[in-house]
Coordinates of C-alpha atoms and ligand atoms in Angstrom, one line a residue:
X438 CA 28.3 28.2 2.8
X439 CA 26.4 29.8 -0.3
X440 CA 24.5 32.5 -0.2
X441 CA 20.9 31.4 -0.4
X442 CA 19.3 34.2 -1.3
X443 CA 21.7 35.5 -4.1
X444 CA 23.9 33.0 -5.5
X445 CA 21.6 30.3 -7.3
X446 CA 24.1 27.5 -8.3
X447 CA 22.8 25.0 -10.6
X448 CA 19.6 25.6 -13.1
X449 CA 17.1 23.1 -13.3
X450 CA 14.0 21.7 -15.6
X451 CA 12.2 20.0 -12.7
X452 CA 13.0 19.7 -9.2
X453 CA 10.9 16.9 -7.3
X454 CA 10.9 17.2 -3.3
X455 CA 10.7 13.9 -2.2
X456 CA 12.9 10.7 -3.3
X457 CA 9.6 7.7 -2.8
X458 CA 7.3 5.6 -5.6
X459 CA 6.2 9.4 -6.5
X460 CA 9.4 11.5 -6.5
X461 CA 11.9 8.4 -7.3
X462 CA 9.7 7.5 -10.7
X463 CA 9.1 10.9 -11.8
X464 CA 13.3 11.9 -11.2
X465 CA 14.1 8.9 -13.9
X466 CA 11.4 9.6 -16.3
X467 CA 12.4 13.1 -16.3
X468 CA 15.9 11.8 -16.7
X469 CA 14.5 9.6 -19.9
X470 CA 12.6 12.3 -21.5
X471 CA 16.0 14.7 -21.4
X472 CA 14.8 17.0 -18.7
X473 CA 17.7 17.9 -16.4
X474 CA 16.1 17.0 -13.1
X475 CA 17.1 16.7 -9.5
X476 CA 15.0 15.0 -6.6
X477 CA 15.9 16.2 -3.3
X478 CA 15.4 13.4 -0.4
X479 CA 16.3 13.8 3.3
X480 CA 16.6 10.2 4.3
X481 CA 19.7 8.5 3.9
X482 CA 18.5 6.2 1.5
X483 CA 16.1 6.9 -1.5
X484 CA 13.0 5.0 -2.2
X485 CA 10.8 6.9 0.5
X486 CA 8.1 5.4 3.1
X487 CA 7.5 2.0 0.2
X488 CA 11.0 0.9 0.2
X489 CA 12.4 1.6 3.4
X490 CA 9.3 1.2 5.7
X491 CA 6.5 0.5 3.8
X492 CA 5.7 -2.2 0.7
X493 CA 9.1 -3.9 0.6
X494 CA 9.7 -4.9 4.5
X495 CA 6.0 -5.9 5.1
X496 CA 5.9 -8.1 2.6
X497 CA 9.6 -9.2 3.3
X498 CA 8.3 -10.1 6.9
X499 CA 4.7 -11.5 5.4
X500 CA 6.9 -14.1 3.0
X501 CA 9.4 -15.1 5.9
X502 CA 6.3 -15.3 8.6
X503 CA 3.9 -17.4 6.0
X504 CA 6.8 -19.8 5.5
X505 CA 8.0 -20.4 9.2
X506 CA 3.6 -20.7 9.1
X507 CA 3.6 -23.6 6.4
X508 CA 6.6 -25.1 8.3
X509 CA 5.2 -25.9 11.6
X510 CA 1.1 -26.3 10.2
X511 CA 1.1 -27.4 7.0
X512 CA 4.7 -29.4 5.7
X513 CA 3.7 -32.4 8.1
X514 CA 0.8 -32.5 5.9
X515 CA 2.2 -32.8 2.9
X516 CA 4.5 -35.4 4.0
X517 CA 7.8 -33.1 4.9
X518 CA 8.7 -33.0 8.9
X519 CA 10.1 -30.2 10.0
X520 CA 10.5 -28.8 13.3
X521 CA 10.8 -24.8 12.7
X522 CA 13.1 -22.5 15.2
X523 CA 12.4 -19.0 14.6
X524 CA 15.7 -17.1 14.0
X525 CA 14.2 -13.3 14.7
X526 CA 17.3 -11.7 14.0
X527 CA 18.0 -13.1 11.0
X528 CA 14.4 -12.8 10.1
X529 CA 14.7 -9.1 10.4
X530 CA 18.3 -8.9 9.0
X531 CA 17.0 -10.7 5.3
X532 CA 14.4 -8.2 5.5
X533 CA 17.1 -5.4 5.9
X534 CA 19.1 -6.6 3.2
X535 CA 16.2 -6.8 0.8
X536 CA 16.1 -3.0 1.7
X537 CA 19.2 -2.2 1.4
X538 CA 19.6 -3.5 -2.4
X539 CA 16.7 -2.5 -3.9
X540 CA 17.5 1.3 -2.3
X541 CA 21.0 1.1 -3.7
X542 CA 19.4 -0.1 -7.0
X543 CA 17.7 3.5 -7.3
X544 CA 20.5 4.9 -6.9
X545 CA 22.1 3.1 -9.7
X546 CA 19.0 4.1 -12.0
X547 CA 19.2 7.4 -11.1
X548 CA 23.2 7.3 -12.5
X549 CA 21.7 5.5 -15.5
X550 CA 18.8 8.2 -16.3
X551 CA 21.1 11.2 -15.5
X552 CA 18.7 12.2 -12.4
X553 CA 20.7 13.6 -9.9
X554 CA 20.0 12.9 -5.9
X555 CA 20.4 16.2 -4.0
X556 CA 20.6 14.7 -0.2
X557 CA 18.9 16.9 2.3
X558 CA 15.2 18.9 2.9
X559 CA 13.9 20.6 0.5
X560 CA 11.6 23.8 0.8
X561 CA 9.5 25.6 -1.6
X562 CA 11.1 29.3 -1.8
X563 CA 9.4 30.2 -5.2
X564 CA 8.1 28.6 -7.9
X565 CA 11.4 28.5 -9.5
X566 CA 13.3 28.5 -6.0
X567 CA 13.9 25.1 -3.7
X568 CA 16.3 25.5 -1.0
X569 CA 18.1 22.4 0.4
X570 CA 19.7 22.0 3.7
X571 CA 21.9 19.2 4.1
X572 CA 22.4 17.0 7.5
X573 CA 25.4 19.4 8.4
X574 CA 23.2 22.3 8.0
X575 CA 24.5 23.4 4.9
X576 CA 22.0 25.5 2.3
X577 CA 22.0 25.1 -1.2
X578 CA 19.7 27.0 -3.8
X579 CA 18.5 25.4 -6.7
X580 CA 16.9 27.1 -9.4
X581 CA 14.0 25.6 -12.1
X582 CA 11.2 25.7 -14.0
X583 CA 9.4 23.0 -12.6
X584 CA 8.8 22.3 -9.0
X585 CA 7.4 19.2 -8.1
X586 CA 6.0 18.0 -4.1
X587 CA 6.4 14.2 -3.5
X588 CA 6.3 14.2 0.2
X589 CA 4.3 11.1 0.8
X590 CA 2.7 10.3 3.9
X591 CA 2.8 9.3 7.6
X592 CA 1.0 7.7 9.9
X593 CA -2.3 8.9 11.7
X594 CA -2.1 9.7 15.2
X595 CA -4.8 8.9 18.0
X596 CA -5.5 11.6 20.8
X597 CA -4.5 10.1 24.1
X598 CA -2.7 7.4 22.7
X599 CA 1.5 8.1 22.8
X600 CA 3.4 6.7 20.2
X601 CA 6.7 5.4 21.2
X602 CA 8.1 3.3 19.1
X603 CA 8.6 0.5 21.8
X604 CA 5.2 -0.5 23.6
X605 CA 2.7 1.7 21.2
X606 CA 4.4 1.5 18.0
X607 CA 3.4 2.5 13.9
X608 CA 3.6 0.5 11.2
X609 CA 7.1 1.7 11.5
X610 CA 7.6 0.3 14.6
X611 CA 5.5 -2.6 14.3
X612 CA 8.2 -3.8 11.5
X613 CA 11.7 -4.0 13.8
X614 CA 9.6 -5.8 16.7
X615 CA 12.0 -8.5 19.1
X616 CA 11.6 -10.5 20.4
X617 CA 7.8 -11.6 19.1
X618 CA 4.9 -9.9 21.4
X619 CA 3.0 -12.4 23.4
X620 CA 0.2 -10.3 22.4
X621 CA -0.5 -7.7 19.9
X622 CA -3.1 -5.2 20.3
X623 CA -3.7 -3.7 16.8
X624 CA -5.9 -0.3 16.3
X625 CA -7.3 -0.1 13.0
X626 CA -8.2 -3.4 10.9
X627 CA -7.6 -1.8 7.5
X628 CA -4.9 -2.9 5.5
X629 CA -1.3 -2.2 8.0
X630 CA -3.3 -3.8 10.5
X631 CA -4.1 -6.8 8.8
X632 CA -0.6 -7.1 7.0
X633 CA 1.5 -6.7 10.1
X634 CA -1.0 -8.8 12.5
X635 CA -0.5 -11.6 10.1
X636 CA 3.2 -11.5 10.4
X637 CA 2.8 -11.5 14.3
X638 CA 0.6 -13.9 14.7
X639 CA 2.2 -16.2 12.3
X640 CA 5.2 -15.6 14.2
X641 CA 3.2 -16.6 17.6
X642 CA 1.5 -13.8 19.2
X643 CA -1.6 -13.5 20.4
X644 CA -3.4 -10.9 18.3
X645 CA -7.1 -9.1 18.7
X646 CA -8.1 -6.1 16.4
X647 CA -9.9 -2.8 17.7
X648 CA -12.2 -1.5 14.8
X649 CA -14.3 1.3 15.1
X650 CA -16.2 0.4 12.0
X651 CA -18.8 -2.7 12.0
X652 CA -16.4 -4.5 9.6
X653 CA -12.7 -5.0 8.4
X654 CA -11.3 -3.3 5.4
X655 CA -13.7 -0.5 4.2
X656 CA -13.9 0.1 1.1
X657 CA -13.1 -3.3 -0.4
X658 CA -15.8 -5.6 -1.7
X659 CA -18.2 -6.1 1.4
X660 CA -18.4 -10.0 0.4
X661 CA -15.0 -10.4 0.2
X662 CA -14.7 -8.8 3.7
X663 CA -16.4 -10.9 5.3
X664 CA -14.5 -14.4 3.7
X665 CA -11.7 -12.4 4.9
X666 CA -12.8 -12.2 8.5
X667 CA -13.7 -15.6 8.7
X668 CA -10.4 -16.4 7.8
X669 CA -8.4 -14.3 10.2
X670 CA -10.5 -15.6 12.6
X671 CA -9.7 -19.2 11.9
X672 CA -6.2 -18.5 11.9
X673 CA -6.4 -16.9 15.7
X674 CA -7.3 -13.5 15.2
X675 CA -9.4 -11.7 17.7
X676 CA -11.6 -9.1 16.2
X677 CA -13.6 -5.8 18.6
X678 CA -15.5 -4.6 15.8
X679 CA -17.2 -1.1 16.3
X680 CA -15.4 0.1 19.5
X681 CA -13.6 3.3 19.9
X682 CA -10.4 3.5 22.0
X683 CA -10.2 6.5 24.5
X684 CA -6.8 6.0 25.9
X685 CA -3.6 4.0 26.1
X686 CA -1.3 4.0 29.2
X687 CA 2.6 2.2 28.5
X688 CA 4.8 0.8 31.0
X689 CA 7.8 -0.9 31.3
X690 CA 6.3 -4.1 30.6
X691 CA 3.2 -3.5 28.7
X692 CA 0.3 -1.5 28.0
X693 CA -3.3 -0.9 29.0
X694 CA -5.8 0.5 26.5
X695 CA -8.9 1.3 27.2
X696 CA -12.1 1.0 24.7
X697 CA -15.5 1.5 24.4
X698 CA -18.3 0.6 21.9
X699 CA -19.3 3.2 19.6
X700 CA -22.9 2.8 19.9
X701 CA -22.4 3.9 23.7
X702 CA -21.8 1.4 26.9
X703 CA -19.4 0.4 29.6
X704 CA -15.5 1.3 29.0
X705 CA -13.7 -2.0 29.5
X706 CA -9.3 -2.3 29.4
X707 CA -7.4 -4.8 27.4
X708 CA -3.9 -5.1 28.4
X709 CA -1.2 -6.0 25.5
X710 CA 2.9 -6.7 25.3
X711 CA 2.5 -4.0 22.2
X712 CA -0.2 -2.2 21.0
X713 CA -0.2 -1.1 16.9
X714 CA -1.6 2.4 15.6
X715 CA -3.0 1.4 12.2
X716 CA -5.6 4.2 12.0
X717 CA -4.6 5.7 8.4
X718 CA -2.1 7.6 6.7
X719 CA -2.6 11.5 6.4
X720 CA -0.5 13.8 3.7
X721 CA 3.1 14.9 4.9
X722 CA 4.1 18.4 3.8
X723 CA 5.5 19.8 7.4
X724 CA 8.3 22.6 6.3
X725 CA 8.0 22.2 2.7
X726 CA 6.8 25.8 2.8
X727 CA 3.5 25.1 0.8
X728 CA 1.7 28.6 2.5
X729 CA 4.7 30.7 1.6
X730 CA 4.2 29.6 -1.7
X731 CA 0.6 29.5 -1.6
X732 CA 0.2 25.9 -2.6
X733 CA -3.3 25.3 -1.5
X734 CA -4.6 22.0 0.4
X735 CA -8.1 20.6 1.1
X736 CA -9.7 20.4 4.9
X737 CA -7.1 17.1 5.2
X738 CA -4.3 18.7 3.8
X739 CA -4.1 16.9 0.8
X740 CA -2.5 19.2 -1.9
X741 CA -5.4 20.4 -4.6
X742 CA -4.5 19.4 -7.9
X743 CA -5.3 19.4 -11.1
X744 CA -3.9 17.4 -13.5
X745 CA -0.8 17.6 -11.3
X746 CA -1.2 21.0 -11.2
X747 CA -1.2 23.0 -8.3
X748 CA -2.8 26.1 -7.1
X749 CA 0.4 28.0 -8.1
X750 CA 1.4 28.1 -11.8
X751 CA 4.8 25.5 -12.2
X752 CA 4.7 23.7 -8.9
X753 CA 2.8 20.3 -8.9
X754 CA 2.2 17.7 -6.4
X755 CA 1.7 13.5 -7.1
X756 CA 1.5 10.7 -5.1
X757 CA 0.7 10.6 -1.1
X758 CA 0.5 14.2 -0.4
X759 CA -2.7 14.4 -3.2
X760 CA -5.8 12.4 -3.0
X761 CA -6.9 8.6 -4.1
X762 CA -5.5 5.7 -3.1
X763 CA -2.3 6.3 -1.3
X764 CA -0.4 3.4 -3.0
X765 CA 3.1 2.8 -4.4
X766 CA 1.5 2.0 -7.9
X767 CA -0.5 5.0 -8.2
X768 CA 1.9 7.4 -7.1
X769 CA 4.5 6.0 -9.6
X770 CA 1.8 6.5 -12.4
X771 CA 1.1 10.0 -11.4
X772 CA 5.0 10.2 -11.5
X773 CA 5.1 9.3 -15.1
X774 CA 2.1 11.2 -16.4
X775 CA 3.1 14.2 -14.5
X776 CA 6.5 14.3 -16.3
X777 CA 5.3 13.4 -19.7
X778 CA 3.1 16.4 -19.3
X779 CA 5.9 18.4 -18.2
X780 CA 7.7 17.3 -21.2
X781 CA 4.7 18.6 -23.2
X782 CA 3.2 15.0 -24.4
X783 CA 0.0 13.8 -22.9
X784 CA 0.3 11.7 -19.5
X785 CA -2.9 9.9 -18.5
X786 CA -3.6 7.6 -15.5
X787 CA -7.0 5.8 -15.4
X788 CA -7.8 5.9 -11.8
X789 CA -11.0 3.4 -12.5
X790 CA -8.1 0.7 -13.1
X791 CA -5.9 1.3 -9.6
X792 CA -5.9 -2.4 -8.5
X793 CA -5.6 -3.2 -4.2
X794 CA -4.3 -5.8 -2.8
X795 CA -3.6 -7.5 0.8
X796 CA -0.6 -9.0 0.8
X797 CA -2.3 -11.5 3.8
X798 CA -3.0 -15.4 3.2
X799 CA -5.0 -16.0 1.8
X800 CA -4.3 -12.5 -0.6
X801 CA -7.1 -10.1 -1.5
X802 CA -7.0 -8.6 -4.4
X803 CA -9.0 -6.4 -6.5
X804 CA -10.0 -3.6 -9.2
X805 CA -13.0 -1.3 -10.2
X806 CA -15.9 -0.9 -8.8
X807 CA -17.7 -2.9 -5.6
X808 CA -21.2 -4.2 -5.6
X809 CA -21.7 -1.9 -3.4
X810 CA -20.5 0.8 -5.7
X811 CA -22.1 0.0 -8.4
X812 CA -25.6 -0.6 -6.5
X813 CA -25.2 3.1 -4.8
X814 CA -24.8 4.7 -8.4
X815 CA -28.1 2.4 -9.9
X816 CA -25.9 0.7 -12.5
X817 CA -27.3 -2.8 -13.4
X818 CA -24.6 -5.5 -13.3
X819 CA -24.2 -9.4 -13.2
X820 CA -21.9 -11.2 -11.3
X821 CA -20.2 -14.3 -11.9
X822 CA -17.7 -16.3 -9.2
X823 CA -15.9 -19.0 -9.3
X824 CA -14.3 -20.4 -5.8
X825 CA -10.8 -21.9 -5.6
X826 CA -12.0 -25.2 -4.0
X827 CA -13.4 -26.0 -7.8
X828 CA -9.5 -25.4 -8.9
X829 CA -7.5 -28.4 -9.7
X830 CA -4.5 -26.4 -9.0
X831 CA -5.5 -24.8 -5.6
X832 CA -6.6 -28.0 -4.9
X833 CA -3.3 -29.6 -5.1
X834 CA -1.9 -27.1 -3.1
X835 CA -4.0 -27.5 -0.4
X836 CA -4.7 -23.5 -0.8
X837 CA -8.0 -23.6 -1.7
X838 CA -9.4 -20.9 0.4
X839 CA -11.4 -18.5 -1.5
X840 CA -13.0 -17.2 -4.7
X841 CA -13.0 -14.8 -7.7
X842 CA -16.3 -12.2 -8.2
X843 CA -16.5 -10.7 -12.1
X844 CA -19.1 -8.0 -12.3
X845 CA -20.2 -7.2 -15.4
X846 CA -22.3 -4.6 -17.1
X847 CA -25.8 -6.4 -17.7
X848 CA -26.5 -4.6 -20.7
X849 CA -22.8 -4.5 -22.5
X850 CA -21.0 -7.0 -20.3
X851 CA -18.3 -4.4 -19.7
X852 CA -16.5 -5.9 -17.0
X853 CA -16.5 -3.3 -14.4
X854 CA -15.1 -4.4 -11.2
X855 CA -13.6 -7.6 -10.0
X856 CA -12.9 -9.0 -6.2
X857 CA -10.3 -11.8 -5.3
X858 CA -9.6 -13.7 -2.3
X859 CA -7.1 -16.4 -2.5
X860 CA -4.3 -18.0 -3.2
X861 CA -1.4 -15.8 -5.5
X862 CA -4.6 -13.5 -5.9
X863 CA -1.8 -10.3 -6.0
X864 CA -0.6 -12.1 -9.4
X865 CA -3.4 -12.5 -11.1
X866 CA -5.1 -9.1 -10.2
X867 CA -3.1 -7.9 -13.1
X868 CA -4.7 -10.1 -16.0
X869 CA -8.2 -8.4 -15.2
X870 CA -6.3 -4.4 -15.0
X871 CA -5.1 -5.2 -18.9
X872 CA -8.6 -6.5 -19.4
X873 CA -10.0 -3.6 -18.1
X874 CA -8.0 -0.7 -19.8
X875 CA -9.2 -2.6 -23.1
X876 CA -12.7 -2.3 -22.1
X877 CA -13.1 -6.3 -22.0
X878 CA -16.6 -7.9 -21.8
X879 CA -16.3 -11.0 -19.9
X880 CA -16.7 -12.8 -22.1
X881 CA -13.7 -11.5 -23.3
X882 CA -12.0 -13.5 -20.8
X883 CA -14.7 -16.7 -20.8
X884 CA -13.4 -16.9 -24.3
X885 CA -9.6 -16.6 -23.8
X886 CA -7.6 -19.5 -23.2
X887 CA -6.2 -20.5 -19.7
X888 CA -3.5 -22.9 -18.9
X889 CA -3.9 -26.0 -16.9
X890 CA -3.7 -26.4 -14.0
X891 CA -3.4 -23.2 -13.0
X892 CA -5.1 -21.0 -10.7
X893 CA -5.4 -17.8 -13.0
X894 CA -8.3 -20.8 -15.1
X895 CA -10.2 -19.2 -11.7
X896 CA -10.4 -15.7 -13.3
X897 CA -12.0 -16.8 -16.4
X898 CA -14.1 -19.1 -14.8
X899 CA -15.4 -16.8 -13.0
X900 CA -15.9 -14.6 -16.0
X901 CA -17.5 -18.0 -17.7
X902 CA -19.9 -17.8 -14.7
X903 CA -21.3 -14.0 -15.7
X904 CA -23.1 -16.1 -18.6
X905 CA -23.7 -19.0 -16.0
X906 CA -21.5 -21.6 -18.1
X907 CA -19.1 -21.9 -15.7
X908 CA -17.4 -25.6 -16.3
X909 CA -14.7 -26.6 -13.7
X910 CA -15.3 -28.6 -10.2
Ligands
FAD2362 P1 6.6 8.4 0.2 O1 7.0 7.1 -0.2 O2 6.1 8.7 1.5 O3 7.9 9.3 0.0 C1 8.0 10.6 0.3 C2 9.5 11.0 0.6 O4 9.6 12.4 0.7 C3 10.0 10.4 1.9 O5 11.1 9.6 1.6 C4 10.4 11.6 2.7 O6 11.6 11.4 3.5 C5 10.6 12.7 1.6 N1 10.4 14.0 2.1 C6 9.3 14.6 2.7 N2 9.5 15.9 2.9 C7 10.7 16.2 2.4 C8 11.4 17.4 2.3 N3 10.9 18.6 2.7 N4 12.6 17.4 1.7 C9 13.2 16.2 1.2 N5 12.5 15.0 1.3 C10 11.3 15.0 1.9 N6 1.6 0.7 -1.1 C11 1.4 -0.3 -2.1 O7 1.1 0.1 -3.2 N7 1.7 -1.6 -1.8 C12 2.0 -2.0 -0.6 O8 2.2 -3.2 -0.4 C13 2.2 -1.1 0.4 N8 2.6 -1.5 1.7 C14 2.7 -0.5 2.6 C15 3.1 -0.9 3.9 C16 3.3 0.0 4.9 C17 3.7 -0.5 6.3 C18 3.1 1.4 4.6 C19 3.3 2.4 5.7 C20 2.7 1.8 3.4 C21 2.5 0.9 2.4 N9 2.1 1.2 1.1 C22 2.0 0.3 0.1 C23 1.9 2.6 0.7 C24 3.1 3.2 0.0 O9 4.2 3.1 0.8 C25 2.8 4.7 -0.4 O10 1.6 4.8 -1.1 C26 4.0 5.2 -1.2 O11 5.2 5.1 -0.5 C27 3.7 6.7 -1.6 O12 4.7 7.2 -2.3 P2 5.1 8.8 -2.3 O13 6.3 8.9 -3.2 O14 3.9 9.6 -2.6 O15 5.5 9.1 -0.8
NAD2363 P1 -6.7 2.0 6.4 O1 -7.4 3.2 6.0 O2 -6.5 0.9 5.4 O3 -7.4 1.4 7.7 C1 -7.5 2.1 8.9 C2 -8.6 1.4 9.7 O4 -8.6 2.0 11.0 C3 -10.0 1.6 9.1 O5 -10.6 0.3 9.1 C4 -10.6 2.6 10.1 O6 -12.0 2.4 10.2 C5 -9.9 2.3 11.3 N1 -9.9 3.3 12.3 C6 -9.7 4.7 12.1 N2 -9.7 5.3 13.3 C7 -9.9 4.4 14.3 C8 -9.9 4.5 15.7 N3 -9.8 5.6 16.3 N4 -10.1 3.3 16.4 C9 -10.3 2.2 15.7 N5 -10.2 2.0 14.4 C10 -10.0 3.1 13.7 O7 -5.3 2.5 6.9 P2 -3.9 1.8 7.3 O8 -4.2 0.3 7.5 O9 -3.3 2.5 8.4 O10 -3.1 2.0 6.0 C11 -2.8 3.3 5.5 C12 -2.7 3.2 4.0 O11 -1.4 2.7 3.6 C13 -3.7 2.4 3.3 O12 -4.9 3.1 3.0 C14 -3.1 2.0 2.1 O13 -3.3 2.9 1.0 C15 -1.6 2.0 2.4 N6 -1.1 0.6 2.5 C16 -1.2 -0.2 1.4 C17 -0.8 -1.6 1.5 C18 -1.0 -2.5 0.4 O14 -1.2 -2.0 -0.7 N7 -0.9 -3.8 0.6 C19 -0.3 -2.0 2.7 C20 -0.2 -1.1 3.8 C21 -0.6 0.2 3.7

């Protein structure tokens, strides 16, 4: 075993702690801009919480669920009979092997960028010091100019309420589930708890959401939110909107939680097969040795940055583990500007353009500002919507559920924010973000031409609609 201490054995530009969106991005830009860069991970597979338990097997089980859906309620209807069995196993196995490539397909661009995957925990020793202990225990010092923390995230915990993985599960938990739940208890109707009760009640369970808020989703357009309840509701969901839950008791075959509402009253139980934990994420950064170092973090220990930068001169910190949006997109952003600055040119992420989405059906979808925002900081807007039952396209498809809001500056018609719920709405999200970083007007987009039938003709529509000349029915 080397000597940690004394015997430094390989010299590095930038070491990254963390191999997920944040750490696996920044590892291969480094490798692109001719930094020699290592990115130490401690799972067995690279890609972090987005590939192996995150984005890619919720939305594997979100397409699978949506189409065993379609099979049993809507084919008949469009003149195909089918009689769907589920296949579980195989359900989850697809969903496993979707994993399993696109991990292994890091890899491969980490060989083709000349980063170099250092397996095992990483902590901060110095600045220019990261020790790395394998699985069999054996240490490894590595030596650089740059560190950078890309820890990422895990879930938020409930007092009283036990996590086990089997009865009270995470998202984690909630994504290896068999055989279906006959009912689903979900905590938390943010976006996990939305995602991964669609895929089980799609699948056939029985599924009621406890919120403690007074609506679904904060933070996303109010309007949108409340389409979007409707919806969930017509598809079987159960919503407890502001109610707290003070406890949670497993057994063998189930679980009893018991909630209250917020505003005070009588505690009642609701018993479930499985209850999920979808409460939030909160930074990860256990042994990374940030006080050693004296990395500092705010009163939710996300890591203070500044452009990248942490408190201590050459380590930085992206993704999760910092504040904003803890998203895949963003953190990979942050990954490339972080590097490009490292590199001395001059990375830049415009956090006004981080799109959301909800990878539900119907999708939400959106970027910039909410009404709400933009009414809280007195900035006059107008607003022009278009709804998907006025689209040939969605019509056709017998997805017509939703609409798209443009909000626009009133004085320069910069558009400034725009909400989506709908059909595809994660695909077309995208058009308005380029739109955006241009500084469109929408008109910008009433004047650009769409092609028929599609649904993106919604989005400009709806732009069309700021000016009130909106033209399709
Ligand atoms: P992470 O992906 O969390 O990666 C951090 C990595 O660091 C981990 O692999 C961890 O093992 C490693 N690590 C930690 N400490 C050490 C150490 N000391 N040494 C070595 N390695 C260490 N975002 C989206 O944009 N779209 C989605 O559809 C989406 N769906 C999601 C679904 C679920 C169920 C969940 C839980 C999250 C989802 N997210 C989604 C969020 C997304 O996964 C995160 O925003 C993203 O993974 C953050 O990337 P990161 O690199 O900052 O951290
Ligand atoms: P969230 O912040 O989206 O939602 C958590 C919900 O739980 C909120 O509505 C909150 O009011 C509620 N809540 C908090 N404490 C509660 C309590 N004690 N009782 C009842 N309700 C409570 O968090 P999440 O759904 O856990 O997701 C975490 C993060 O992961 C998201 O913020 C998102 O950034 C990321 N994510 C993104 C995607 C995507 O992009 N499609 C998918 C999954 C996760």
């Amino acid at each position: 075993m080397a000597d940690a201490e004394t015997t430094p054995d390989t010299s590095y530009d930038v070491v990254i702690i963390g191999g997920g969106p944040g750490g696996y991005n920044a590892a291969i830009r480094a490798g692109q801009l001719g930094l020699k860069v290592a990115c130490v991970e401690k799972r067995k597979t690279l890609g972090g919480t987005c590939l192996n338990v995150g984005c890619i097997p919720s939305k594997a089980l979100l397409h699978t669920s949506e189409m065993f859906s379609a099979a049993g309620k809507d084919f008949a209807g469009l003149g195909i009979k089918v009689t769907p069995e589920l296949d579980l196993p195989q359900m989850h196995k697809q969903k496993d092997d979707s994993v399993g490539q696109l991990t292994k397909g890091i890899e491969f661009l980490f060989k083709k960028n000349k980063a170099e995957w250092i397996k095992g925990a990483g902590v901060i020793v110095s600045p220019t010091q990261v020790k790395v202990t394998g699985e069999d225990g054996a240490e490894r010092m590595l030596t650089t100019r740059n560190v950078v923390i890309a820890t990422g995230s895990e879930p938020t915990r409930i007092p009283g309420v036990e996590v086990d993985q089997k009865r009270i599960v995470d998202s984690t938990g909630a994504l290896t589930l068999s055989p279906v739940p006959k009912k689903l208890v979900v905590i938390g109707a943010g976006i996990i708890g939305l995602e991964l009760g669609s895929v089980w009640r799609r699948l056939g369970a029985e599924v009621e959401v406890v919120e403690f808020l007074d609506r679904i989703i904060p933070g996303a357009d109010a309007e949108v939110a409340t389409t979007f309840q409707r919806s969930l509701t017509k598809q079987g969901f159960k919503f407890r909107l502001s109610t707290k839950v003070t406890g949670a008791k497993a057994a063998k075959d189930g679980v009893v939680l018991t909630v209250e509402p917020v505003a005070g009253g009588p505690a009642e139980a609701i018993t479930a097969d499985v209850v999920l934990v979808a409460v939030g994420r909160r930074p990860f950064t256990e042994g990374v040795g940030l006080e050693a170092a004296g990395v500092k973090t705010d009163k939710r220990g996300f890591i203070e940055t500044d452009h990248y930068k942490t408190s201590v001169p050459g380590i930085w910190a992206i993704g999760d583990v910092t504040t904003g949006p803890m998203l895949a997109h963003k953190a990979e952003d942050e990954a490339v500007a972080c590097m490009e600055i490292i590199a001395g040119k001059a990375g830049h992420v415009n956090y006004d353009i981080i799109p959301g989405v909800i990878y539900t059906s119907p999708e939400v979808a959106w970027v910039g500002k909410t009404e709400e925002e933009l009414k809280a900081a007195g900035v006059a807007y107008k607003v022009g919507k278009f709804p998907f039952t006025a689209n040939s396209r969605a019509k056709v498809n017998h997805e017509a559920e939703g609409f798209v809001k443009v909000l626009a500056d009133a004085k320069t018609d910069r558009v400034l924010g725009v909400h989506m719920i709908g059909p595809t709405v994660s695909e077309m999200v995208g058009e308005y973000c380029v739109a955006m970083e241009f500084s469109a007007a929408s008109e910008d987009v009433a004047r650009t031409c769409h092609p028929h039938p599609t649904k993106s003709e919604a989005l400009r529509q709806a732009a069309m609609g700021v000016e009130g000349w909106t033209m399709q029915a």
